[in-house]
Coordinates of C-alpha atoms in Angstrom, one line a residue:
Chain A
M7 CA -3.0 7.5 0.6
G8 CA -3.8 8.7 -2.7
F9 CA -1.0 10.7 -5.2
T10 CA -2.9 13.1 -7.3
D11 CA -3.9 14.7 -3.7
F12 CA -0.6 16.0 -3.8
L13 CA -1.0 17.1 -8.5
K14 CA -3.2 20.0 -6.9
R15 CA -0.3 21.7 -5.3
F16 CA 2.0 20.2 -6.8
K17 CA 2.0 21.9 -10.5
K18 CA 4.8 24.0 -9.8
P19 CA 5.6 25.8 -12.8
Q20 CA 8.8 23.2 -15.1
P21 CA 11.7 24.8 -17.0
K22 CA 10.5 24.2 -20.4
K23 CA 13.2 22.3 -22.6
Q24 CA 12.7 23.2 -25.8
E25 CA 13.5 26.5 -24.8
P26 CA 16.9 26.8 -22.7
S27 CA 17.2 30.1 -23.3
S28 CA 15.0 31.5 -21.8
W29 CA 14.9 32.7 -17.8
I30 CA 13.4 30.7 -15.5
K31 CA 11.6 32.3 -12.2
C32 CA 12.8 29.9 -8.7
P33 CA 9.8 28.8 -6.7
A34 CA 11.5 28.9 -3.8
C35 CA 12.6 32.2 -3.6
G36 CA 11.9 33.9 -6.6
A37 CA 15.1 35.0 -8.1
I38 CA 14.7 34.9 -11.9
S39 CA 17.8 33.4 -13.4
F40 CA 19.2 31.8 -17.0
Y41 CA 17.9 28.4 -17.9
K42 CA 22.0 27.2 -18.2
E43 CA 22.4 28.3 -15.8
V44 CA 20.0 26.8 -13.6
Q45 CA 20.9 23.3 -16.1
K46 CA 24.5 24.0 -15.5
E47 CA 23.6 23.2 -12.1
F48 CA 21.3 20.8 -12.4
N49 CA 18.6 22.0 -12.6
T50 CA 19.2 23.6 -8.7
C51 CA 18.4 27.4 -8.3
P52 CA 22.5 29.3 -8.8
K53 CA 21.3 31.6 -5.0
C54 CA 19.0 29.2 -3.4
N55 CA 19.1 25.7 -4.1
Y56 CA 15.6 24.7 -4.6
H57 CA 15.6 20.8 -6.9
F58 CA 13.1 21.8 -9.6
R59 CA 11.9 18.0 -10.8
I60 CA 13.2 16.6 -13.3
D61 CA 12.0 14.4 -14.9
A62 CA 13.4 10.5 -15.6
E63 CA 15.7 10.3 -18.6
E64 CA 17.6 13.5 -17.1
R65 CA 18.1 12.2 -13.4
I66 CA 19.5 9.1 -15.8
K67 CA 21.7 10.9 -17.7
M68 CA 22.7 12.4 -14.4
L69 CA 23.4 9.6 -13.0
I70 CA 24.2 7.0 -15.0
D71 CA 27.2 7.6 -17.0
E72 CA 27.4 7.9 -20.4
G73 CA 26.9 5.6 -22.9
S74 CA 26.0 2.9 -20.7
F75 CA 22.0 2.5 -19.9
K76 CA 20.6 -0.2 -21.3
E77 CA 16.9 -0.4 -20.7
Y78 CA 14.9 -3.2 -19.6
D79 CA 10.9 -4.1 -19.7
K80 CA 10.1 -1.2 -21.9
E81 CA 7.2 -2.8 -24.0
L82 CA 5.5 -3.5 -20.2
E83 CA 2.2 -1.4 -21.0
P84 CA -0.9 -1.0 -18.2
K85 CA -4.1 -3.5 -19.1
D86 CA -6.7 -2.2 -18.4
P87 CA -8.1 -5.4 -15.1
L88 CA -10.8 -2.7 -14.8
N89 CA -12.3 -1.2 -17.4
F90 CA -11.5 2.3 -15.2
V91 CA -13.4 4.9 -15.4
D92 CA -14.2 8.1 -12.9
K93 CA -14.3 11.8 -15.1
K94 CA -12.2 9.8 -17.8
S95 CA -10.5 6.3 -18.5
Y96 CA -7.9 4.9 -17.7
K97 CA -7.3 3.9 -21.0
K98 CA -7.2 7.8 -21.9
R99 CA -5.1 9.4 -18.7
I100 CA -2.5 7.0 -20.1
E101 CA -3.2 7.3 -23.6
E102 CA -1.9 10.8 -21.7
G103 CA 0.8 9.9 -20.2
Y104 CA 2.7 9.1 -23.4
K105 CA 1.8 12.4 -25.0
K106 CA 3.5 13.7 -22.3
T107 CA 6.1 11.1 -21.3
G108 CA 6.5 9.2 -24.9
R109 CA 5.9 6.2 -22.3
K110 CA 3.5 4.4 -21.5
S111 CA 4.5 3.5 -17.3
A112 CA 6.2 6.3 -14.6
V113 CA 9.2 4.1 -14.7
I114 CA 12.0 3.7 -16.6
S115 CA 14.2 0.5 -15.0
G116 CA 17.6 -0.2 -16.3
E117 CA 21.4 -1.5 -16.5
G118 CA 23.9 1.1 -16.3
R119 CA 27.5 1.8 -14.3
I120 CA 27.5 5.3 -11.7
N121 CA 30.7 6.1 -11.8
G122 CA 31.8 2.5 -12.9
I123 CA 29.4 1.1 -11.0
P124 CA 27.6 -1.8 -13.2
I125 CA 23.8 -1.1 -10.8
Q126 CA 20.7 -2.0 -11.8
I127 CA 18.6 1.0 -11.9
V128 CA 14.7 2.6 -11.5
V129 CA 13.2 5.6 -11.8
F130 CA 9.9 7.0 -11.0
D131 CA 8.9 10.4 -13.3
F132 CA 6.2 12.1 -11.9
K133 CA 5.0 13.4 -15.1
F134 CA 3.3 9.8 -15.8
M135 CA 0.1 9.7 -13.7
G136 CA 1.8 11.6 -10.9
G137 CA 4.5 8.9 -11.3
S138 CA 2.3 6.7 -10.1
L139 CA 2.6 2.8 -9.4
G140 CA 0.6 0.2 -11.0
S141 CA 1.0 -4.1 -12.2
V142 CA 3.9 -1.8 -14.4
E143 CA 5.6 -0.2 -11.8
G144 CA 5.7 -3.6 -9.3
E145 CA 6.7 -5.9 -12.2
K146 CA 9.7 -3.8 -13.8
I147 CA 10.5 -3.2 -9.8
V148 CA 10.6 -7.3 -9.8
R149 CA 12.8 -8.1 -12.9
A150 CA 15.0 -5.3 -12.2
I151 CA 14.9 -6.6 -8.6
N152 CA 16.3 -10.8 -10.3
R153 CA 18.6 -9.1 -12.3
A154 CA 20.3 -7.2 -9.7
I155 CA 20.3 -10.9 -7.7
K156 CA 21.6 -13.0 -11.5
K157 CA 24.4 -10.7 -12.0
E158 CA 24.8 -9.4 -8.5
Q159 CA 25.2 -5.7 -8.2
G160 CA 23.0 -3.5 -5.9
L161 CA 19.3 -1.8 -6.9
L162 CA 19.3 2.2 -7.2
I163 CA 14.9 3.1 -6.9
V164 CA 14.7 6.4 -7.6
S165 CA 11.3 7.2 -6.2
A166 CA 8.7 10.4 -7.4
S167 CA 5.7 9.2 -6.9
G168 CA 1.7 9.9 -4.7
G169 CA 1.6 6.7 -4.1
A170 CA -0.2 3.0 -5.8
R171 CA -2.9 3.8 -9.2
M172 CA -6.3 4.0 -8.0
Q173 CA -7.9 3.1 -11.9
E174 CA -5.6 -0.3 -10.6
S175 CA -7.0 -0.7 -7.3
T176 CA -5.8 -3.9 -5.2
F177 CA -4.3 -4.8 -8.4
S178 CA -1.9 -1.4 -7.3
L179 CA -2.4 -1.4 -3.5
L180 CA -1.0 -5.9 -4.3
Q181 CA 2.4 -4.6 -6.0
M182 CA 3.7 -3.2 -2.4
A183 CA 3.8 -6.7 -1.4
K184 CA 5.3 -8.2 -4.3
T185 CA 7.7 -5.4 -4.5
A186 CA 8.9 -6.0 -0.8
S187 CA 9.3 -9.2 -1.0
A188 CA 11.1 -9.5 -4.5
L189 CA 12.9 -7.0 -1.8
A190 CA 12.7 -9.6 0.7
S191 CA 15.1 -11.5 -1.7
L192 CA 17.5 -8.9 -2.9
A193 CA 18.5 -8.6 1.0
E194 CA 18.9 -12.7 1.5
H195 CA 21.7 -12.3 -1.4
R196 CA 23.2 -9.5 0.6
L197 CA 23.2 -7.5 -1.8
P198 CA 22.4 -3.9 -1.6
Y199 CA 19.6 -1.3 -2.5
I200 CA 19.9 2.2 -2.3
S201 CA 16.8 4.7 -2.1
L202 CA 17.0 7.7 -3.5
L203 CA 14.2 10.0 -1.8
T204 CA 12.9 12.8 -4.5
D205 CA 10.3 14.9 -4.2
P206 CA 7.4 14.2 -3.2
T207 CA 7.4 10.8 -3.0
Y208 CA 3.9 9.5 -1.3
G209 CA 1.5 7.3 -0.2
G210 CA 1.6 2.6 -1.2
V211 CA 5.7 3.6 -2.7
S212 CA 6.4 5.2 0.9
A213 CA 4.8 2.9 2.3
S214 CA 7.4 -0.9 0.5
F215 CA 10.1 0.0 -1.4
A216 CA 11.1 3.2 -0.8
F217 CA 11.4 2.9 2.2
L218 CA 13.4 -0.5 2.6
G219 CA 16.4 1.0 1.6
D220 CA 19.6 -0.4 3.3
I221 CA 20.9 3.6 2.5
I222 CA 17.4 5.9 2.7
I223 CA 18.9 9.6 0.3
G224 CA 16.6 12.9 0.4
E225 CA 16.8 15.5 -1.6
P226 CA 16.9 19.1 0.0
G227 CA 13.5 20.1 0.1
A228 CA 11.1 16.7 -1.8
M229 CA 8.5 16.6 0.3
I230 CA 7.7 12.8 1.5
G231 CA 5.2 11.0 4.0
F232 CA 2.7 8.9 4.1
A233 CA -0.1 10.6 4.2
G234 CA -1.1 14.1 2.3
P235 CA 0.4 17.0 4.7
R236 CA -3.5 18.4 2.9
V237 CA -5.3 14.9 4.7
I238 CA -3.3 15.0 7.6
K239 CA -4.3 19.2 7.9
Q240 CA -8.0 18.2 7.7
T241 CA -7.6 14.6 10.0
I242 CA -6.4 16.7 12.8
G243 CA -7.6 19.9 12.5
A244 CA -4.3 22.1 12.6
E245 CA -2.1 23.4 10.9
L246 CA 1.4 21.4 10.3
P247 CA 5.0 22.6 11.3
E248 CA 7.3 24.0 9.7
G249 CA 9.5 22.4 7.0
F250 CA 6.8 19.1 8.0
Q251 CA 8.0 16.5 5.6
R252 CA 10.4 18.1 4.3
S253 CA 14.6 15.3 3.5
E254 CA 15.5 17.9 7.0
F255 CA 12.7 16.3 8.1
L256 CA 13.2 13.4 8.4
L257 CA 16.2 13.0 8.7
K258 CA 16.0 15.0 12.1
H259 CA 13.7 12.1 13.1
G260 CA 15.8 9.4 12.0
L261 CA 13.6 8.0 9.1
I262 CA 16.3 8.9 6.9
D263 CA 20.7 8.4 6.4
M264 CA 21.3 11.5 5.1
V265 CA 19.9 15.0 2.8
V266 CA 22.4 14.9 0.0
N267 CA 22.2 17.5 -2.9
R268 CA 21.8 16.9 -6.4
K269 CA 25.8 17.9 -7.1
E270 CA 26.8 15.0 -4.9
L271 CA 24.1 13.1 -5.9
K272 CA 26.3 10.7 -8.3
K273 CA 29.9 10.7 -6.0
T274 CA 27.4 10.1 -2.9
I275 CA 25.9 6.6 -4.2
S276 CA 28.6 6.3 -6.9
D277 CA 30.9 5.6 -2.8
L278 CA 28.2 4.3 -1.1
F279 CA 27.7 1.3 -3.5
A280 CA 31.3 0.8 -3.6
Y281 CA 31.5 0.4 0.4
L282 CA 28.5 -2.2 0.1
L283 CA 30.2 -4.2 -2.8
K284 CA 33.3 -3.7 -1.3
L285 CA 34.4 -2.8 -4.2
P286 CA 38.3 -1.6 -4.1
R287 CA 38.8 2.3 -4.6
N288 CA 39.2 3.4 -8.5
T289 CA 40.9 0.6 -10.0
P290 CA 39.6 -0.1 -13.7
A291 CA 37.8 -3.7 -11.4
H292 CA 34.3 -2.5 -10.8
R293 CA 34.9 -0.2 -14.0
E294 CA 35.2 -2.6 -16.4
G295 CA 33.0 -5.0 -15.1
N296 CA 30.9 -8.3 -15.6
S297 CA 28.4 -6.4 -17.8
T298 CA 26.4 -3.8 -19.2
D299 CA 28.6 -3.7 -22.8
D300 CA 25.6 -2.2 -24.8
S301 CA 26.6 0.9 -24.1
S302 CA 23.8 2.0 -27.1
P303 CA 22.2 5.0 -25.0
K304 CA 18.3 4.5 -24.7
G305 CA 16.1 6.6 -22.5
Chain B
M21 CA -29.1 -2.0 16.1
A22 CA -28.6 0.3 13.2
I23 CA -30.5 -0.5 10.2
L24 CA -29.2 0.3 6.9
P25 CA -30.9 2.1 4.6
F26 CA -32.1 -1.9 2.6
E27 CA -33.3 -3.1 5.2
K28 CA -36.4 -1.6 6.1
R29 CA -38.4 -3.4 4.1
I30 CA -37.0 -6.1 6.2
E31 CA -37.1 -4.9 9.5
E32 CA -41.1 -3.3 8.9
L33 CA -41.7 -7.5 7.5
K34 CA -40.3 -8.1 11.8
E35 CA -41.9 -4.8 13.7
Q36 CA -45.7 -6.0 11.9
I37 CA -44.9 -10.2 13.0
E38 CA -44.2 -9.1 16.6
V39 CA -47.6 -7.4 16.1
A40 CA -49.3 -10.2 15.1
K41 CA -48.0 -12.4 17.6
L42 CA -49.2 -9.9 20.0
K43 CA -52.7 -10.3 18.8
N44 CA -52.2 -13.8 18.3
D45 CA -53.4 -13.3 14.7
Q46 CA -51.3 -17.2 13.3
P47 CA -52.2 -16.9 10.0
A48 CA -51.1 -13.6 9.4
V49 CA -47.4 -14.1 11.5
E50 CA -46.5 -17.5 9.1
T51 CA -47.6 -15.0 5.9
L52 CA -45.7 -12.7 7.1
Q53 CA -42.4 -14.9 7.8
K54 CA -42.8 -15.7 4.1
E55 CA -42.6 -12.9 3.2
L56 CA -39.7 -11.6 5.1
K57 CA -37.7 -14.6 4.6
K58 CA -38.5 -13.8 1.2
E59 CA -37.4 -9.8 1.8
I60 CA -34.2 -11.1 3.3
E61 CA -33.5 -13.6 0.3
K62 CA -34.2 -10.9 -2.1
T63 CA -32.6 -8.2 -0.1
F64 CA -29.3 -9.9 0.2
S65 CA -29.0 -11.6 -2.6
S66 CA -28.6 -8.9 -5.1
L67 CA -26.4 -6.4 -3.1
T68 CA -25.1 -4.0 -4.9
P69 CA -20.8 -2.8 -3.7
Y70 CA -21.6 0.1 -2.1
Q71 CA -24.5 -1.8 0.1
K72 CA -21.8 -3.4 1.0
L73 CA -19.1 -1.0 1.8
Q74 CA -22.5 -0.4 4.1
L75 CA -22.7 -3.6 6.3
A76 CA -18.3 -4.0 5.5
R77 CA -19.2 -1.1 8.1
H78 CA -21.8 -1.4 10.3
P79 CA -21.7 0.0 13.5
D80 CA -22.4 -2.9 15.2
R81 CA -20.3 -5.6 12.7
P82 CA -17.8 -7.5 15.4
H83 CA -15.0 -6.6 16.2
S84 CA -11.7 -7.7 16.1
L85 CA -12.5 -8.5 20.0
D86 CA -15.9 -9.9 19.7
I87 CA -14.3 -12.4 17.5
I88 CA -11.5 -13.1 19.0
N89 CA -13.4 -13.5 22.6
L90 CA -14.6 -16.5 20.6
I91 CA -12.8 -17.5 19.5
M92 CA -9.6 -17.8 21.5
E93 CA -10.8 -20.8 24.1
E94 CA -7.5 -19.9 26.3
K95 CA -6.1 -16.6 25.8
Y96 CA -3.5 -13.5 27.8
E97 CA -3.2 -10.1 26.3
L98 CA 0.3 -8.9 25.4
H99 CA 1.2 -5.8 24.4
G100 CA 3.6 -2.5 23.2
D101 CA 6.5 -2.6 20.3
R102 CA 9.1 -2.4 23.3
H103 CA 10.0 0.9 21.9
F104 CA 8.0 3.3 22.3
A105 CA 4.6 2.7 23.1
D106 CA 1.3 0.5 23.2
D107 CA -1.2 1.2 20.4
K108 CA -4.5 0.6 21.2
A109 CA -5.5 0.6 17.4
I110 CA -4.3 -3.0 16.5
V111 CA -4.7 -5.4 20.5
A112 CA -2.0 -8.7 20.2
F113 CA -3.3 -12.2 21.8
I114 CA -1.5 -15.9 22.2
G115 CA -3.3 -18.6 23.7
R116 CA -5.0 -21.6 22.3
I117 CA -7.8 -21.8 18.4
G118 CA -9.7 -24.9 18.9
G119 CA -6.5 -26.7 20.9
K120 CA -4.2 -25.1 18.5
E121 CA -1.6 -22.7 20.7
A122 CA -1.4 -19.8 18.5
V123 CA -1.2 -15.9 18.2
V124 CA -3.7 -13.3 17.2
I125 CA -3.4 -9.8 16.2
G126 CA -6.7 -7.4 15.2
E127 CA -7.6 -3.9 14.7
E128 CA -9.8 -2.9 17.3
R129 CA -11.5 0.1 16.3
G130 CA -13.2 -0.2 19.9
R131 CA -16.6 0.0 20.7
D132 CA -17.9 2.4 22.4
T133 CA -17.4 6.9 22.5
K134 CA -14.5 6.5 25.0
D135 CA -13.2 3.4 24.0
K136 CA -13.6 3.7 20.1
I137 CA -10.4 7.2 21.2
K138 CA -8.4 4.8 22.8
R139 CA -8.3 3.1 19.5
N140 CA -8.5 5.4 17.2
F141 CA -11.1 4.7 15.9
G142 CA -8.7 1.0 15.1
M143 CA -5.8 3.7 12.6
P144 CA -2.7 2.1 13.6
H145 CA 0.6 4.4 14.5
P146 CA 3.9 3.4 13.7
E147 CA 4.2 2.1 16.6
G148 CA 1.3 -0.1 16.5
Y149 CA 2.4 -1.9 13.2
R150 CA 5.6 -2.6 14.8
K151 CA 3.8 -3.7 18.1
A152 CA 1.7 -6.3 15.6
L153 CA 5.7 -7.3 14.3
R154 CA 7.2 -7.6 17.6
I155 CA 5.1 -10.2 17.9
A156 CA 5.0 -11.7 14.9
K157 CA 8.0 -12.2 14.8
M158 CA 7.9 -14.1 18.7
A159 CA 5.3 -16.6 17.0
E160 CA 8.3 -17.3 14.6
K161 CA 10.9 -17.6 17.3
F162 CA 8.2 -20.5 18.9
K163 CA 6.3 -21.7 15.0
L164 CA 3.2 -21.1 16.7
P165 CA 0.8 -19.7 13.9
V166 CA -0.4 -15.4 13.5
L167 CA -4.3 -15.2 12.7
F168 CA -4.5 -12.0 11.7
L169 CA -7.3 -9.5 12.0
I170 CA -7.5 -7.2 9.6
D171 CA -9.9 -3.6 10.7
T172 CA -9.9 -0.4 9.9
A173 CA -10.2 2.8 7.9
G174 CA -6.6 2.8 7.3
A175 CA -3.1 3.6 9.0
F176 CA -3.8 6.7 11.2
P177 CA -2.7 10.2 9.6
G178 CA -1.7 13.0 11.5
I179 CA 1.9 15.3 12.9
G180 CA 2.9 11.3 14.7
A181 CA 3.1 9.0 13.0
E182 CA 4.4 11.3 10.3
E183 CA 7.7 11.2 12.6
R184 CA 8.0 8.2 14.0
G185 CA 7.8 6.2 10.6
Q186 CA 4.7 5.4 9.9
S187 CA 5.6 4.5 5.7
E188 CA 7.8 3.1 7.3
A189 CA 6.6 0.9 10.5
I190 CA 4.2 -0.7 6.5
A191 CA 6.6 -0.8 4.9
R192 CA 8.7 -2.5 7.0
N193 CA 5.7 -6.0 8.2
L194 CA 5.1 -6.3 4.1
F195 CA 8.7 -7.0 4.4
E196 CA 9.1 -9.4 6.8
L197 CA 6.2 -11.2 7.0
S198 CA 6.6 -11.8 3.3
R199 CA 9.5 -13.8 4.6
L200 CA 8.0 -15.2 7.8
K201 CA 8.5 -19.0 8.9
V202 CA 5.1 -20.4 10.5
P203 CA 1.8 -20.0 9.0
T204 CA 0.4 -16.9 8.7
I205 CA -3.2 -16.3 7.8
A206 CA -5.2 -13.6 7.4
V207 CA -9.1 -12.3 7.4
V208 CA -10.5 -8.9 6.3
I209 CA -13.6 -8.3 8.7
G210 CA -15.2 -4.5 8.5
E211 CA -12.8 -2.5 6.9
G212 CA -9.3 -3.2 5.0
G213 CA -8.5 0.6 4.5
S214 CA -4.9 -0.1 1.9
G215 CA -1.6 -0.1 3.6
G216 CA -2.8 0.0 7.1
A217 CA -4.6 -3.7 6.2
L218 CA -1.5 -4.9 3.9
A219 CA 0.7 -4.4 6.5
L220 CA -1.4 -6.9 8.5
G221 CA -2.0 -9.1 5.1
V222 CA 1.3 -10.9 4.0
V223 CA -0.2 -13.9 4.2
D224 CA -0.6 -17.9 2.7
R225 CA -4.4 -17.2 3.2
F226 CA -5.7 -14.2 2.3
A227 CA -9.5 -14.5 2.5
M228 CA -12.2 -12.0 3.3
L229 CA -15.6 -12.5 5.7
K230 CA -18.0 -11.5 2.7
Y231 CA -19.5 -8.4 3.5
S232 CA -15.9 -6.3 3.9
V233 CA -14.0 -4.5 1.4
F234 CA -10.6 -4.3 0.6
S235 CA -8.8 -0.8 -1.2
V236 CA -6.5 0.9 -2.2
I237 CA -8.2 4.0 -0.8
S238 CA -11.2 5.0 1.0
P239 CA -13.5 5.3 -2.2
E240 CA -14.5 8.9 -0.7
G241 CA -10.9 10.2 -0.1
C242 CA -10.8 8.9 -4.9
A243 CA -14.6 10.5 -5.7
A244 CA -13.2 13.6 -3.5
I245 CA -9.8 13.1 -6.0
L246 CA -10.7 11.4 -9.9
W247 CA -14.9 12.7 -9.7
G248 CA -13.5 16.3 -7.5
D249 CA -17.2 15.4 -6.1
N250 CA -17.0 13.6 -2.3
K251 CA -21.1 12.5 -3.6
K252 CA -20.3 10.1 -6.3
V253 CA -19.2 7.8 -3.3
E254 CA -21.0 5.2 -4.9
S255 CA -19.3 4.8 -8.7
A256 CA -17.0 5.0 -6.8
T257 CA -17.1 2.3 -4.9
K258 CA -18.2 -0.1 -8.6
A259 CA -15.2 1.4 -9.8
L260 CA -12.3 0.0 -7.2
K261 CA -14.0 -3.5 -6.4
I262 CA -13.6 -3.5 -3.4
S263 CA -15.8 -6.5 -2.4
A264 CA -14.8 -9.9 -1.8
E265 CA -16.4 -11.1 -4.5
E266 CA -15.8 -9.0 -6.4
L267 CA -12.0 -9.7 -5.0
K268 CA -12.1 -13.2 -5.7
K269 CA -13.4 -13.6 -9.0
L270 CA -10.6 -10.5 -9.8
G271 CA -7.6 -13.7 -8.3
L272 CA -6.7 -11.6 -5.5
I273 CA -7.6 -12.8 -2.2
D274 CA -8.2 -16.6 -1.9
D275 CA -11.7 -17.3 0.0
I276 CA -14.4 -15.3 1.1
I277 CA -15.8 -16.5 4.7
D278 CA -19.6 -16.9 4.4
E279 CA -21.5 -14.7 6.9
P280 CA -25.4 -15.1 8.9
K281 CA -27.5 -14.2 5.6
E282 CA -27.9 -11.1 7.1
G283 CA -24.9 -10.0 7.8
A284 CA -22.1 -10.6 10.5
H285 CA -23.4 -8.0 13.4
R286 CA -27.0 -10.3 13.7
D287 CA -25.0 -13.1 15.1
Y288 CA -21.0 -13.1 15.9
Q289 CA -21.6 -16.9 17.4
T290 CA -22.1 -18.2 13.6
T291 CA -19.3 -15.4 11.9
A292 CA -17.3 -15.6 14.6
Q293 CA -17.5 -20.0 13.9
N294 CA -17.0 -20.0 10.3
I295 CA -13.5 -17.5 11.0
K296 CA -12.8 -20.7 13.3
N297 CA -13.4 -23.4 10.9
Y298 CA -11.2 -21.0 7.8
F299 CA -8.1 -20.9 10.9
L300 CA -8.4 -24.9 11.3
Q301 CA -8.6 -25.8 8.6
K302 CA -6.6 -23.7 6.2
L303 CA -3.6 -24.4 8.9
D304 CA -3.6 -27.5 9.0
E305 CA -3.2 -28.0 5.1
L306 CA 0.4 -24.8 6.3
S307 CA 1.3 -27.0 8.6
A308 CA 1.4 -30.7 6.0
L309 CA 3.8 -28.4 3.7
P310 CA 7.7 -28.8 4.4
L311 CA 8.9 -24.9 5.4
E312 CA 10.7 -24.3 2.8
Q313 CA 7.6 -25.4 -0.1
L314 CA 5.6 -22.8 2.3
L315 CA 7.5 -19.6 2.0
Q316 CA 8.0 -20.3 -2.2
Q317 CA 4.5 -20.6 -2.2
R318 CA 3.9 -16.7 -0.4
F319 CA 6.5 -15.7 -2.5
E320 CA 5.3 -16.5 -5.9
K321 CA 1.3 -16.2 -5.2
Y322 CA 3.0 -12.0 -4.3
L323 CA 5.3 -11.9 -7.3
N324 CA 2.4 -13.1 -9.3
Y325 CA -0.3 -10.5 -8.7
G326 CA 0.1 -7.6 -11.7
E327 CA -1.8 -7.0 -14.9
F328 CA -0.1 -5.8 -18.0
K329 CA 0.6 -6.4 -21.9
G330 CA 4.1 -7.2 -22.8
K331 CA 6.7 -9.9 -21.5

């Protein structure tokens, strides 16, 4: 269930935000595209629809109505309860992640509107320690669930993670049980939970909240599974089938509800929430909502 | 019986005692026995985390079926997930423990080579976790307590396992067991490997045998990934804090169940009796609680796991 297993595999060149005028090569089809064009297409390749990885901020910008996002629990930080040191100390790894993302956590959580519908949202960022699940991430998810219950809203979790964070050992492992218990509570309140699986979703994240969605959506081509391809290959000593563990493979095997292009995601997810919450179609009622009045964009 | 490296001196002394006995050298026998006692005391009171891991994986350690045979005075085995297959890495029984009707569900590694292959070395597929859940839900329906015996290197990483939803199966168990409306008790008897162990471990009372381990990843996997060196297993074992004693100190498990002095593999009977006593004692305590309180306590226990800074 390790996560950095995938780090090596997934260290693909990422588009650099700082250079919007540069060209970008698609790792799937090799086409060279103008970065602005890729960006306009929601960070997908205009030639082959390859979905580039995006970070948590971009994801929120893409899914949540402009100016409606309010971040919660930003002040939660990892504690390093085991004083974990491998080749580097956990503390050092946290600092490195902080420099990369400006956060000390692999998730941003908060409240916002998706086409007018107020929801609780938790988004993983693979750039912070491989999007791994530790105590802070687990707590943020539980608090988002509690807010959803209190405000009678739906929950959206966007996963991108290698799994449980080894540096917190059993503390991390138990976050799987913690988040699943909290989701059981959300289910008892009959509030909808939509799980969006993005590249990559593995290990302890995959084997807990990510696969407990009332509706589970995969992004095209995303790698999703319990064990990583390298571990499976080693264990069984055989080649893996074409397309193994991609969203489309999971759809074919009945494990997820749909594969949705990034540019369709916002409409699809907001429509699904509207059906599950029985919100009237296109009426200002759910657009007004009764919360998320703080409209200062954050994150 | 396989001898672990740190047990060598103990074994030498035992052999010397046998020889002395054959020679009828009573004074030598007595001296050696004293020395043996001291050596056992010394070795087992200062075990390193890695030595505990070796004990947890001892080839002669009692498995779920060994324990079940010793603690259930009446029993019938139940099979299958009702959807796909009967995963033999998971065994399930209904019957009586100390006169109390109960269900026991355990991970079984298998004993000889043929049996090990049949049981996939105790690494369940999704159908195994679904079998466990089906039978746990039946126990719930008839208000029977459930005892889970955890002993796995982990959920199986394979093509079929992924195709049939290993992640979903584990996740579903965590979700459902967190709300199961009967007293539930889990005991790690050997190796508690990650999600594959936790899938039977969301319970009212989670205990570990003294020389068992419970870990987010195998020390081998952790060494390979974080140290980039398979040989750093001892360092990884130490860093991960996976022994019963360490986890109890961290507040991540409820109880430790004692083992015979030289480990569970030396005395199945005492080991099983300790597990049985623990189960019956905890069952008494948990049965006394109103259902709502039982579920609330379980819920709060899991929601409290985690260490972080900030409010």
